[in-house]
Amino acid sequence: MANTNLQFKTNYVVDSKIEPFYKGGKVQISKDENYIFCTCGTRVNVLEISTGKIVHSVEHEDQEDITSFALSCDDEMLVTASRALLLKQWDWRQAQCTRSWRAIHTVPVASMTFDSTSTLLATGGCDGTIKLWDVVKQYCTHNLKGSPGVVHLVQFHPDISRLQLFSSSQDCGIRLWDLSSSKCVCVLQSHYSAVTSLSFSPDGDTMVSSGRDKICTVWDLKTKKAKRAVPVYEVGLVLKADHMTDCLFYCFKTFEGHDASVLKIIFVSRGTQLLTSGSDGLVKLWTIKTNECVKTLDAHQDKVWGLHSSQKDNKIVTGSADSNITVWVDVTEVELAEEQAKQEDQILKQQELSNLLHEKKYLKALGLAISLDQPHTVLNVIKAIRQSENGHELLEKTLLKLRVDQKESLLRYCVVWNTNARNCQNAQAILQVLLTHLQPEELLQYQGARAHLEGLIPYTERHMLRIGNLLQASMFLNYMWQKMRVAGAPASMGQDEDMDTTPLAQPFFMIDKEKGMGSDGEEKQDGDDSDGGQDEDLVKKEEDEEDNEVSATNKSTNNNNNNNGGIANGKGAKTNGNHHSESEESSEEEDPEEEDQTTVKVVKCLPVSSAPECQTSAS
């Protein structure tokens, strides 16, 4: 029988140990795919992929945390940035710093990348600026400004001859920079959260972006427009080189929510939900697919060391350093599934709405936006409709096809939009359609219609008053024009006349009383006026069009005609072809007191875009 007494050694030495090598942040794989570079506090660790061991490590002497790093495309150069705003260039295989310089950024560097030639380095700062460095000649070549907030992504176009740099910041847009002019060419908008990575096709004309909104967007870099967007629920991607439509996605996740150390983690519900407990006394339930915390259990006053889940009756048991054991119930799969489905549906509807607007399917887009109960999105759809060709007709056609409940929601949105001068025109355009095509009895059947209409009245009156004041102020231009067009007349002319606010639609005429009479009190001949021929033709045309226009002398002549049975013909009449203009003067039998009421003569015709009816003044 074999001896069952086993003898164990009493002295041991360390053979190997596993130490923390990554604490979050950037991770980069070398071009030869042999090494992984990752940050760990004040160090950048280099792990050998085949063994999983740390083979090299570089560390700043100032003991400041490394905020970002970049490995050159030829795997020869490593550059790091620390919170002390110091950039260092490393021979990473020897763990030696070959050069260091101060960053021009005023706050720490958040992102870094090399171009395909390994000669240009781009750094994106938390101050919203991007610097480009020539690492060979050792100087800053570009200083790009205009990004809002932290620049958390910078990447060169793989074709260096294009001289293009892409960046992303807090506004979720992707900025395209032209390095030859140091200007932002355009901002590519598609994502609803921060953009985390970019990948390019072999020909460089197509780009794929992924973001924290779990959406991948395919971009046509020639037209600078999105070709399609795909919700993938994940945040990392590797692009195959053979087909742009074939993408291989990986589950790289970070769960953020605990305020202190996480003490225990268990999987529940067949690996699709995750339970964690921490030193903050909280227990959190996570959905792995959506990467979000769906429930927080808060009852303990100290660290939660014990955590167990019963799959049979759907209960959770926790034990804490506060000497309490707690049994949690009503954490059901149904509740979690509904929450997950709601979140997924929200993302899919947002993308569907974007596609409908892109395809100009406004009716479906408007109905979808109303169903999501997103007034701001509805307003954007209304703006897109009004800005399109035949916008008023298209808006009317679209609104009348909505269901009654959708019209009720739209009326409710209009009440809010009408309170803002910036959006009141869109609200009034909708109201015009509804009030024009709906009977009052039908409109009053809408839920809350009376209250909505009462809320519309005061703001609508205020907008009308504001527009009226604006139109009244604009009449100052007409006033200035009236003053300018009589600038050559004597000061006594038109002083008692009210300003003519009639839209200018006809040419008007300037009257010169002094040139109307000769030195002997008689009217001058038309031949004395160098512009007489042209003026008379214009006057004749005006007289033909306006039958009711007469001069002051004509009035006097008509009076004499009634009394004496005749008309005094003026001496200044002149015939020009088939056209003629007549100038009449007072009869010789008139009293001397009436000599001042002389005949007036048109001496200048000013062409204008519009004018009121011509009125001949006489004194």
Coordinates of C-alpha atoms in Angstrom, one line a residue:
M1 CA 0.0 0.0 0.0
A2 CA 1.4 3.3 -1.0
N3 CA 2.5 5.8 1.6
T4 CA -0.2 8.6 1.8
N5 CA 2.0 11.0 3.9
L6 CA 3.2 13.7 1.6
Q7 CA 6.1 16.0 2.5
F8 CA 5.8 19.6 1.4
K9 CA 8.6 22.1 1.1
T10 CA 8.8 24.8 3.7
N11 CA 10.9 27.4 1.8
Y12 CA 9.6 29.2 -1.3
V13 CA 10.9 31.8 -3.6
V14 CA 9.0 34.0 -6.1
D15 CA 9.0 32.5 -9.5
S16 CA 6.9 35.1 -11.2
K17 CA 4.2 37.7 -10.3
I18 CA 1.5 39.6 -12.1
E19 CA 1.4 43.3 -11.4
P20 CA -1.0 46.0 -12.6
F21 CA 0.0 47.1 -16.1
Y22 CA -3.0 49.1 -17.3
K23 CA -5.1 51.7 -15.5
G24 CA -7.2 53.0 -18.4
G25 CA -6.6 55.3 -21.3
K26 CA -5.0 54.7 -24.7
V27 CA -3.9 51.3 -26.0
Q28 CA -1.9 50.9 -29.2
I29 CA -0.6 47.8 -31.0
S30 CA 2.7 48.0 -32.8
K31 CA 2.7 47.7 -36.6
D32 CA 4.4 44.3 -36.4
E33 CA 1.6 43.2 -34.0
N34 CA 4.2 41.9 -31.5
Y35 CA 3.7 44.4 -28.7
I36 CA 0.9 46.3 -26.9
F37 CA 1.5 49.8 -25.5
C38 CA -0.7 51.0 -22.7
T39 CA -0.6 53.6 -19.9
C40 CA -0.4 52.8 -16.3
G41 CA -0.2 56.0 -14.2
T42 CA 3.3 57.6 -14.7
R43 CA 4.4 54.8 -17.0
V44 CA 3.8 53.4 -20.5
N45 CA 4.2 49.7 -20.4
V46 CA 5.1 47.5 -23.4
L47 CA 3.7 44.0 -23.3
E48 CA 4.8 41.2 -25.4
I49 CA 1.6 39.7 -26.9
S50 CA 3.0 36.1 -27.1
T51 CA 3.8 35.9 -23.4
G52 CA 1.7 38.6 -21.9
K53 CA 4.7 39.9 -19.9
I54 CA 6.0 43.5 -19.6
V55 CA 9.2 43.7 -21.6
H56 CA 9.8 47.4 -21.5
S57 CA 8.5 50.4 -19.5
V58 CA 9.1 54.1 -19.8
E59 CA 8.4 56.6 -17.1
H60 CA 8.5 60.4 -16.6
E61 CA 11.0 61.6 -14.1
D62 CA 8.6 64.2 -12.7
Q63 CA 6.3 61.4 -11.5
E64 CA 3.3 63.1 -13.3
D65 CA 0.7 60.9 -14.8
I66 CA 1.0 60.3 -18.6
T67 CA -2.1 61.7 -20.3
S68 CA -1.4 60.5 -23.8
F69 CA 1.2 58.8 -26.0
A70 CA 1.8 57.8 -29.6
L71 CA 3.9 55.2 -31.4
S72 CA 5.2 56.1 -34.8
C73 CA 4.0 54.1 -37.8
D74 CA 7.5 52.5 -38.2
D75 CA 7.5 51.4 -34.6
E76 CA 10.7 53.3 -33.9
M77 CA 9.6 56.3 -32.0
L78 CA 7.5 56.7 -28.9
V79 CA 6.3 60.2 -27.7
T80 CA 4.6 60.7 -24.3
A81 CA 2.8 63.7 -22.7
S82 CA 2.4 64.2 -19.0
R83 CA 0.3 66.5 -16.8
A84 CA 3.3 68.7 -16.4
L85 CA 2.9 69.8 -20.1
L86 CA 6.1 68.1 -21.1
L87 CA 6.5 66.0 -24.3
K88 CA 9.2 63.3 -24.4
Q89 CA 10.6 61.3 -27.2
W90 CA 11.8 57.8 -26.4
D91 CA 13.9 55.0 -27.7
W92 CA 11.4 52.6 -26.1
R93 CA 13.5 49.4 -26.7
Q94 CA 16.3 50.9 -24.6
A95 CA 13.8 52.8 -22.3
Q96 CA 15.9 56.0 -22.9
C97 CA 14.5 59.5 -23.4
T98 CA 16.2 61.0 -26.5
R99 CA 14.6 64.5 -26.4
S100 CA 12.1 66.5 -24.4
W101 CA 10.3 69.8 -25.0
R102 CA 7.6 71.9 -23.5
A103 CA 4.1 71.6 -25.1
I104 CA 2.6 74.9 -26.2
H105 CA -0.8 73.8 -24.8
T106 CA -2.0 75.6 -21.7
V107 CA -3.6 72.4 -20.3
P108 CA -2.7 68.7 -20.6
V109 CA -2.6 66.9 -23.9
A110 CA -5.5 64.5 -24.4
S111 CA -4.7 62.8 -27.7
M112 CA -1.7 62.2 -30.0
T113 CA -1.0 60.6 -33.3
F114 CA 1.8 60.3 -36.0
D115 CA 1.3 60.7 -39.8
S116 CA 2.2 57.8 -42.2
T117 CA 5.7 59.1 -42.7
S118 CA 6.5 59.2 -38.9
T119 CA 7.7 62.8 -39.3
L120 CA 4.6 64.8 -38.2
L121 CA 3.1 64.5 -34.8
A122 CA -0.3 66.0 -33.9
T123 CA -1.3 66.7 -30.3
G124 CA -4.9 67.6 -29.2
G125 CA -5.2 69.5 -26.0
C126 CA -7.9 69.9 -23.4
D127 CA -7.8 73.6 -24.3
G128 CA -9.5 72.9 -27.7
T129 CA -6.3 73.5 -29.8
I130 CA -4.3 71.1 -32.0
K131 CA -0.6 71.5 -32.5
L132 CA 1.5 69.8 -35.3
W133 CA 5.2 69.1 -34.7
D134 CA 8.0 68.3 -37.1
V135 CA 9.8 65.7 -35.0
V136 CA 12.8 65.7 -37.4
K137 CA 13.4 69.5 -37.5
Q138 CA 12.0 69.8 -34.0
Y139 CA 9.6 72.8 -34.3
C140 CA 5.8 73.4 -34.3
T141 CA 4.4 73.7 -37.8
H142 CA 0.7 74.4 -37.2
N143 CA -1.6 75.7 -34.5
L144 CA -5.2 74.8 -35.3
K145 CA -8.0 76.5 -33.2
G146 CA -11.7 76.2 -33.3
S147 CA -12.6 72.9 -31.6
P148 CA -15.0 73.3 -28.6
G149 CA -13.7 71.6 -25.5
V150 CA -11.3 68.7 -25.2
V151 CA -9.9 67.3 -28.4
H152 CA -10.0 63.6 -27.7
L153 CA -9.2 62.3 -31.2
V154 CA -6.7 63.4 -33.8
Q155 CA -5.9 61.3 -36.9
F156 CA -4.1 62.0 -40.2
H157 CA -5.5 60.9 -43.5
P158 CA -3.4 57.9 -44.6
D159 CA -2.6 59.6 -48.0
I160 CA -0.1 62.2 -46.8
S161 CA -0.3 64.1 -50.1
R162 CA -3.8 65.2 -49.3
L163 CA -2.5 67.1 -46.2
Q164 CA -5.6 66.4 -44.2
L165 CA -6.1 66.0 -40.4
F166 CA -9.3 64.8 -38.7
S167 CA -10.2 65.6 -35.1
S168 CA -13.2 65.2 -32.8
S169 CA -14.2 67.1 -29.6
Q170 CA -17.1 67.6 -27.3
D171 CA -19.6 68.7 -30.0
C172 CA -19.6 65.1 -31.4
G173 CA -18.6 66.5 -34.9
I174 CA -15.6 65.3 -36.9
R175 CA -13.6 68.3 -38.1
L176 CA -11.6 68.1 -41.4
W177 CA -8.5 70.4 -41.4
D178 CA -6.6 71.4 -44.5
L179 CA -3.0 71.6 -43.4
S180 CA -2.0 73.7 -46.4
S181 CA -4.2 76.6 -45.3
S182 CA -4.5 75.7 -41.6
K183 CA -8.3 76.0 -41.9
C184 CA -11.2 73.8 -41.0
V185 CA -12.8 72.6 -44.3
C186 CA -16.0 71.2 -42.9
V187 CA -17.6 69.5 -39.8
L188 CA -19.0 66.1 -40.4
Q189 CA -22.1 65.7 -38.2
S190 CA -23.8 62.3 -37.6
H191 CA -23.0 61.1 -34.1
Y192 CA -24.8 61.9 -30.9
S193 CA -21.9 61.2 -28.6
A194 CA -18.1 61.5 -28.7
V195 CA -16.4 59.9 -31.7
T196 CA -13.8 57.3 -30.5
S197 CA -12.1 56.0 -33.7
L198 CA -11.7 56.5 -37.4
S199 CA -10.7 54.0 -40.1
F200 CA -10.1 54.6 -43.8
S201 CA -10.6 52.5 -47.0
P202 CA -7.5 51.5 -49.1
D203 CA -8.3 54.2 -51.7
G204 CA -8.7 56.9 -49.0
D205 CA -12.1 58.0 -50.3
T206 CA -14.2 56.4 -47.7
M207 CA -14.0 56.7 -43.9
V208 CA -15.8 54.8 -41.1
S209 CA -16.3 56.5 -37.7
S210 CA -17.5 54.9 -34.5
G211 CA -18.6 56.6 -31.3
R212 CA -19.9 56.2 -27.8
D213 CA -23.5 56.4 -29.2
K214 CA -22.8 52.8 -30.5
I215 CA -23.2 53.9 -34.1
C216 CA -20.9 53.5 -37.0
T217 CA -21.1 56.0 -39.9
V218 CA -19.7 55.4 -43.4
W219 CA -18.5 58.7 -45.0
D220 CA -17.9 59.7 -48.6
L221 CA -14.9 61.9 -48.3
K222 CA -15.4 63.3 -51.8
T223 CA -18.8 64.7 -51.1
K224 CA -18.2 65.1 -47.4
K225 CA -21.5 63.4 -46.7
A226 CA -22.6 60.3 -44.7
K227 CA -23.4 57.4 -47.0
R228 CA -25.1 55.2 -44.2
A229 CA -25.1 54.7 -40.5
V230 CA -25.3 51.4 -38.7
P231 CA -26.2 50.9 -35.0
V232 CA -23.8 48.3 -33.7
Y233 CA -24.1 48.7 -29.9
E234 CA -20.3 48.5 -29.6
V235 CA -17.5 51.1 -29.6
G236 CA -14.5 49.6 -31.3
L237 CA -13.9 48.4 -34.8
V238 CA -11.4 46.8 -37.2
L239 CA -12.0 47.5 -40.9
K240 CA -11.2 44.8 -43.4
A241 CA -9.2 45.9 -46.4
D242 CA -11.2 44.0 -49.0
H243 CA -14.8 45.3 -48.6
M244 CA -16.0 48.4 -46.9
T245 CA -19.3 46.7 -45.9
D246 CA -17.5 43.9 -44.0
C247 CA -16.6 45.2 -40.6
L248 CA -15.4 43.1 -37.6
F249 CA -16.5 44.6 -34.3
Y250 CA -14.9 43.9 -30.9
C251 CA -16.7 44.2 -27.1
F252 CA -14.1 46.7 -25.4
K253 CA -16.1 48.1 -22.5
T254 CA -15.7 50.3 -19.4
F255 CA -18.5 50.4 -16.8
E256 CA -18.4 53.7 -14.9
G257 CA -20.6 54.4 -11.9
H258 CA -19.0 53.4 -8.6
D259 CA -17.6 56.1 -6.4
A260 CA -15.0 53.8 -4.7
S261 CA -13.3 50.5 -5.3
V262 CA -15.2 47.6 -6.8
L263 CA -15.0 44.6 -4.5
K264 CA -16.9 41.9 -6.2
I265 CA -18.3 41.1 -9.6
I266 CA -20.7 38.3 -10.6
F267 CA -22.5 37.4 -13.9
V268 CA -26.3 36.8 -13.8
S269 CA -29.0 36.0 -16.3
R270 CA -26.9 33.8 -18.5
G271 CA -24.1 36.3 -18.8
T272 CA -26.2 39.2 -20.1
Q273 CA -26.4 41.1 -16.8
L274 CA -23.7 42.0 -14.5
L275 CA -23.7 42.6 -10.7
T276 CA -21.0 44.7 -8.9
S277 CA -20.5 45.7 -5.3
G278 CA -18.2 48.4 -4.1
S279 CA -16.6 50.2 -1.2
D280 CA -19.2 52.9 -1.6
G281 CA -21.8 50.6 -0.2
L282 CA -23.6 50.3 -3.5
V283 CA -24.7 47.3 -5.6
K284 CA -25.2 48.0 -9.3
L285 CA -26.9 46.0 -12.0
W286 CA -25.5 46.4 -15.5
T287 CA -26.6 45.4 -18.9
I288 CA -23.6 44.3 -20.8
K289 CA -25.0 44.8 -24.3
T290 CA -25.9 48.5 -23.7
N291 CA -23.0 49.1 -21.3
E292 CA -25.2 50.9 -18.9
C293 CA -26.3 50.7 -15.3
V294 CA -30.0 49.8 -15.1
K295 CA -30.4 49.7 -11.3
T296 CA -28.6 50.8 -8.2
L297 CA -29.3 49.1 -4.9
D298 CA -28.5 51.4 -2.0
A299 CA -29.1 50.2 1.6
H300 CA -25.7 49.5 3.1
Q301 CA -23.7 52.0 5.1
D302 CA -20.3 50.4 4.5
K303 CA -18.4 48.3 2.1
V304 CA -20.3 45.4 0.4
W305 CA -18.1 42.4 0.6
G306 CA -20.6 39.7 0.0
L307 CA -22.6 39.4 -3.2
H308 CA -24.7 36.4 -4.4
S309 CA -27.5 36.0 -6.9
S310 CA -30.2 33.3 -6.9
Q311 CA -31.1 32.4 -10.5
K312 CA -34.1 30.3 -9.4
D313 CA -36.2 32.9 -7.6
N314 CA -34.5 36.0 -8.9
K315 CA -33.1 37.3 -5.6
I316 CA -29.9 39.0 -4.6
V317 CA -28.2 38.6 -1.3
T318 CA -25.5 41.1 -0.1
G319 CA -23.3 41.2 3.0
S320 CA -21.7 44.4 4.2
A321 CA -19.1 45.6 6.7
D322 CA -22.0 47.4 8.4
S323 CA -22.9 44.0 9.9
N324 CA -26.1 43.7 7.8
I325 CA -27.2 41.0 5.3
T326 CA -29.8 42.2 2.8
V327 CA -32.0 40.2 0.5
W328 CA -33.1 42.0 -2.6
V329 CA -36.2 41.0 -4.6
D330 CA -38.1 42.2 -7.7
V331 CA -35.1 42.4 -9.9
T332 CA -36.7 40.7 -12.9
E333 CA -35.5 39.9 -16.3
V334 CA -38.6 41.4 -17.7
E335 CA -37.9 44.8 -16.3
L336 CA -34.3 44.7 -17.5
A337 CA -35.4 43.5 -21.0
E338 CA -37.9 46.3 -21.3
E339 CA -35.4 48.9 -20.3
Q340 CA -32.9 47.4 -22.7
A341 CA -35.4 47.3 -25.5
K342 CA -36.5 50.9 -24.9
Q343 CA -32.9 52.1 -25.1
E344 CA -32.2 50.1 -28.3
D345 CA -35.5 51.4 -29.9
Q346 CA -34.5 54.9 -29.1
I347 CA -31.2 54.6 -30.9
L348 CA -32.8 52.9 -33.9
K349 CA -35.5 55.6 -34.2
Q350 CA -32.9 58.4 -34.0
Q351 CA -31.0 56.8 -36.9
E352 CA -34.2 56.2 -38.8
L353 CA -35.2 59.8 -38.4
S354 CA -31.8 60.9 -39.7
N355 CA -32.2 58.7 -42.8
L356 CA -35.7 59.9 -43.5
L357 CA -34.6 63.5 -43.5
H358 CA -31.7 62.7 -45.7
E359 CA -34.1 61.0 -48.2
K360 CA -36.5 64.0 -47.9
K361 CA -39.3 61.7 -46.6
Y362 CA -40.7 64.5 -44.5
L363 CA -44.1 63.1 -43.6
K364 CA -42.6 59.9 -42.1
A365 CA -39.9 62.0 -40.4
L366 CA -42.4 64.3 -38.9
G367 CA -44.6 61.5 -37.7
L368 CA -41.6 59.7 -36.2
A369 CA -40.3 62.8 -34.4
I370 CA -43.8 63.5 -32.9
S371 CA -44.1 59.8 -31.8
L372 CA -40.7 60.2 -30.0
D373 CA -42.1 63.3 -28.3
Q374 CA -39.1 65.4 -29.2
P375 CA -40.2 69.0 -29.9
H376 CA -36.7 70.1 -30.9
T377 CA -36.5 67.3 -33.5
V378 CA -40.0 68.2 -34.7
L379 CA -38.9 71.8 -35.1
N380 CA -35.9 70.7 -37.2
V381 CA -38.1 68.7 -39.5
I382 CA -40.4 71.7 -39.9
K383 CA -37.4 73.9 -40.8
A384 CA -36.2 71.4 -43.3
I385 CA -39.6 71.4 -45.0
R386 CA -39.9 75.2 -45.1
Q387 CA -36.4 75.5 -46.5
S388 CA -37.1 73.1 -49.4
E389 CA -38.4 74.1 -52.8
N390 CA -42.1 75.1 -52.6
G391 CA -41.8 75.0 -48.9
H392 CA -45.2 76.5 -48.1
E393 CA -47.1 74.0 -50.3
L394 CA -45.1 71.1 -49.0
L395 CA -45.7 72.1 -45.4
E396 CA -49.4 72.4 -46.0
K397 CA -49.5 69.0 -47.8
T398 CA -47.5 67.3 -45.0
L399 CA -49.4 68.7 -42.1
L400 CA -52.8 67.8 -43.5
K401 CA -51.8 64.2 -43.8
L402 CA -51.0 63.8 -40.1
R403 CA -53.3 62.0 -37.7
V404 CA -55.5 63.9 -35.3
D405 CA -53.3 62.9 -32.3
Q406 CA -50.2 64.1 -34.2
K407 CA -51.9 67.4 -35.0
E408 CA -52.8 67.8 -31.3
S409 CA -49.1 67.3 -30.3
L410 CA -48.0 69.8 -33.0
L411 CA -50.4 72.4 -31.7
R412 CA -49.0 71.9 -28.2
Y413 CA -45.5 72.4 -29.5
C414 CA -46.5 75.6 -31.4
V415 CA -47.6 77.2 -28.1
V416 CA -44.1 76.8 -26.7
W417 CA -42.3 77.8 -30.0
N418 CA -44.5 80.9 -30.3
T419 CA -43.1 82.3 -27.0
N420 CA -39.7 82.6 -28.7
A421 CA -39.1 85.2 -31.5
R422 CA -36.6 82.9 -33.1
N423 CA -39.1 80.1 -33.6
C424 CA -42.4 82.1 -33.9
Q425 CA -42.3 82.1 -37.7
N426 CA -42.3 78.3 -37.8
A427 CA -45.1 78.2 -35.2
Q428 CA -47.2 80.7 -37.2
A429 CA -46.7 78.8 -40.4
I430 CA -48.1 75.7 -38.8
L431 CA -51.0 77.6 -37.3
Q432 CA -51.8 79.2 -40.6
V433 CA -52.2 75.7 -42.2
L434 CA -54.3 74.4 -39.3
L435 CA -56.6 77.4 -38.9
T436 CA -57.1 77.6 -42.7
H437 CA -58.0 74.0 -43.4
L438 CA -59.7 72.9 -40.1
Q439 CA -63.1 73.9 -39.1
P440 CA -63.4 75.7 -35.7
E441 CA -65.6 72.9 -34.3
E442 CA -63.0 70.3 -35.3
L443 CA -60.1 72.3 -33.9
L444 CA -61.9 72.8 -30.5
Q445 CA -62.2 69.0 -30.2
Y446 CA -58.4 68.7 -29.8
Q447 CA -57.3 68.0 -26.3
G448 CA -56.4 71.3 -24.6
A449 CA -57.2 73.3 -27.7
R450 CA -58.9 76.2 -25.8
A451 CA -55.9 76.6 -23.4
H452 CA -53.5 76.4 -26.3
L453 CA -55.2 79.0 -28.4
E454 CA -55.5 81.3 -25.4
G455 CA -51.8 80.9 -24.8
L456 CA -51.1 81.8 -28.5
I457 CA -53.0 85.1 -28.6
P458 CA -50.8 87.3 -26.3
Y459 CA -47.5 86.2 -27.9
T460 CA -48.9 86.5 -31.4
E461 CA -50.1 90.1 -30.7
R462 CA -46.6 90.8 -29.3
H463 CA -45.0 89.5 -32.5
M464 CA -47.4 91.5 -34.7
L465 CA -46.6 94.6 -32.7
R466 CA -42.9 94.0 -33.1
I467 CA -43.2 93.5 -36.8
G468 CA -45.4 96.6 -37.1
N469 CA -42.8 98.6 -35.3
L470 CA -40.2 97.3 -37.7
L471 CA -42.3 98.2 -40.7
Q472 CA -42.9 101.6 -39.3
A473 CA -39.2 102.1 -38.8
S474 CA -38.5 101.0 -42.3
M475 CA -40.7 103.9 -43.6
F476 CA -37.7 106.1 -42.7
L477 CA -36.2 105.0 -45.9
N478 CA -39.2 106.2 -47.9
Y479 CA -39.0 109.5 -46.0
M480 CA -35.4 109.9 -46.9
W481 CA -36.2 109.2 -50.5
Q482 CA -39.0 111.8 -50.5
K483 CA -36.6 114.4 -49.2
M484 CA -34.0 113.4 -51.7
R485 CA -36.3 113.6 -54.7
V486 CA -37.3 117.3 -54.0
A487 CA -33.8 118.3 -53.0
G488 CA -33.5 120.6 -56.1
A489 CA -36.9 122.3 -55.6
P490 CA -37.2 125.7 -53.8
A491 CA -37.4 125.7 -50.1
S492 CA -41.1 126.9 -50.1
M493 CA -42.2 123.9 -52.1
G494 CA -43.9 121.0 -50.3
Q495 CA -43.4 122.3 -46.8
D496 CA -47.0 121.8 -45.8
E497 CA -47.3 118.5 -47.6
D498 CA -47.5 115.3 -45.7
M499 CA -44.9 112.6 -46.5
D500 CA -46.0 110.4 -49.3
T501 CA -45.8 106.8 -48.1
T502 CA -47.3 105.4 -51.3
P503 CA -45.1 102.6 -52.8
L504 CA -43.0 104.1 -55.6
A505 CA -44.4 102.7 -58.8
Q506 CA -44.2 105.5 -61.4
P507 CA -41.5 108.0 -62.5
F508 CA -42.0 111.3 -60.9
F509 CA -41.3 114.8 -62.1
M510 CA -39.4 117.8 -60.7
I511 CA -40.9 121.2 -61.2
D512 CA -38.8 124.3 -61.7
K513 CA -41.0 127.5 -61.4
E514 CA -38.2 129.9 -62.1
K515 CA -37.4 128.5 -65.5
G516 CA -41.1 128.4 -66.4
M517 CA -41.2 132.2 -67.1
G518 CA -39.1 134.5 -69.1
S519 CA -37.7 137.9 -68.0
D520 CA -40.8 139.7 -69.5
G521 CA -43.2 137.6 -67.6
E522 CA -44.0 135.3 -70.5
E523 CA -43.3 131.6 -70.6
K524 CA -40.0 130.5 -72.1
Q525 CA -39.9 128.5 -75.4
D526 CA -39.2 124.8 -75.1
G527 CA -36.2 125.3 -77.3
D528 CA -34.4 127.1 -74.5
D529 CA -34.3 123.9 -72.5
S530 CA -31.6 121.5 -73.7
D531 CA -33.5 118.5 -72.4
G532 CA -36.8 119.6 -73.6
G533 CA -37.4 117.0 -76.3
Q534 CA -36.8 114.0 -74.1
D535 CA -38.7 115.6 -71.2
E536 CA -41.7 116.4 -73.3
D537 CA -41.9 112.9 -74.6
L538 CA -41.9 111.5 -71.0
V539 CA -44.4 114.1 -70.0
K540 CA -46.7 113.2 -72.9
K541 CA -46.5 109.5 -71.9
E542 CA -47.4 110.4 -68.4
E543 CA -50.3 112.6 -69.5
D544 CA -51.7 109.8 -71.7
E545 CA -51.6 107.4 -68.7
E546 CA -53.0 109.7 -66.1
D547 CA -56.1 111.4 -67.5
N548 CA -57.0 113.0 -64.3
E549 CA -53.7 115.0 -64.0
V550 CA -53.9 118.7 -64.6
S551 CA -51.7 121.6 -63.8
A552 CA -52.6 124.7 -61.8
T553 CA -52.7 126.7 -64.9
N554 CA -55.1 124.3 -66.5
K555 CA -57.4 124.7 -63.5
S556 CA -57.2 128.5 -64.0
T557 CA -57.8 128.2 -67.7
N558 CA -60.8 125.9 -67.1
N559 CA -62.3 128.6 -64.9
N560 CA -61.7 131.2 -67.6
N561 CA -63.1 128.8 -70.1
N562 CA -66.3 128.5 -68.1
N563 CA -66.6 132.3 -67.8
N564 CA -65.4 133.5 -71.2
G565 CA -66.2 130.5 -73.3
G566 CA -62.7 129.8 -74.5
I567 CA -59.3 128.4 -73.7
A568 CA -56.1 130.4 -73.7
N569 CA -53.5 128.5 -75.6
G570 CA -49.9 128.8 -74.2
K571 CA -47.0 130.0 -76.3
G572 CA -44.7 127.2 -75.2
A573 CA -46.5 124.3 -76.9
K574 CA -44.2 122.2 -79.1
T575 CA -44.9 119.3 -81.4
N576 CA -42.4 116.4 -81.6
G577 CA -43.6 113.9 -84.3
N578 CA -47.0 112.5 -83.2
H579 CA -46.3 113.5 -79.6
H580 CA -46.8 116.9 -78.1
S581 CA -46.7 118.6 -74.7
E582 CA -48.6 121.7 -74.0
S583 CA -47.8 124.5 -71.5
E584 CA -50.6 126.9 -70.8
E585 CA -50.4 130.3 -69.2
S586 CA -52.8 132.8 -67.7
S587 CA -55.0 135.0 -69.8
E588 CA -53.8 138.5 -70.6
E589 CA -57.0 139.8 -69.0
E590 CA -56.1 138.5 -65.6
D591 CA -55.5 140.9 -62.8
P592 CA -51.9 141.9 -61.8
E593 CA -52.4 140.4 -58.4
E594 CA -52.7 137.0 -60.1
E595 CA -49.4 137.3 -62.1
D596 CA -47.5 135.4 -59.4
Q597 CA -49.6 132.3 -60.1
T598 CA -47.4 131.5 -63.1
T599 CA -47.4 128.5 -65.3
V600 CA -45.1 125.7 -64.2
K601 CA -43.0 123.6 -66.5
V602 CA -41.5 120.1 -66.2
V603 CA -37.8 120.5 -66.6
K604 CA -36.4 117.1 -65.3
C605 CA -37.7 113.5 -65.2
L606 CA -35.8 111.2 -62.9
P607 CA -36.2 107.5 -63.6
V608 CA -36.8 105.5 -60.4
S609 CA -37.8 102.0 -59.6
S610 CA -41.2 103.1 -58.4
A611 CA -43.0 106.3 -57.7
P612 CA -46.4 107.6 -56.6
E613 CA -48.9 109.1 -59.0
C614 CA -47.4 112.2 -60.6
Q615 CA -48.8 115.4 -59.0
T616 CA -47.9 118.8 -60.6
S617 CA -47.4 121.6 -58.1
A618 CA -48.0 125.2 -58.9
S619 CA -47.6 128.4 -57.0

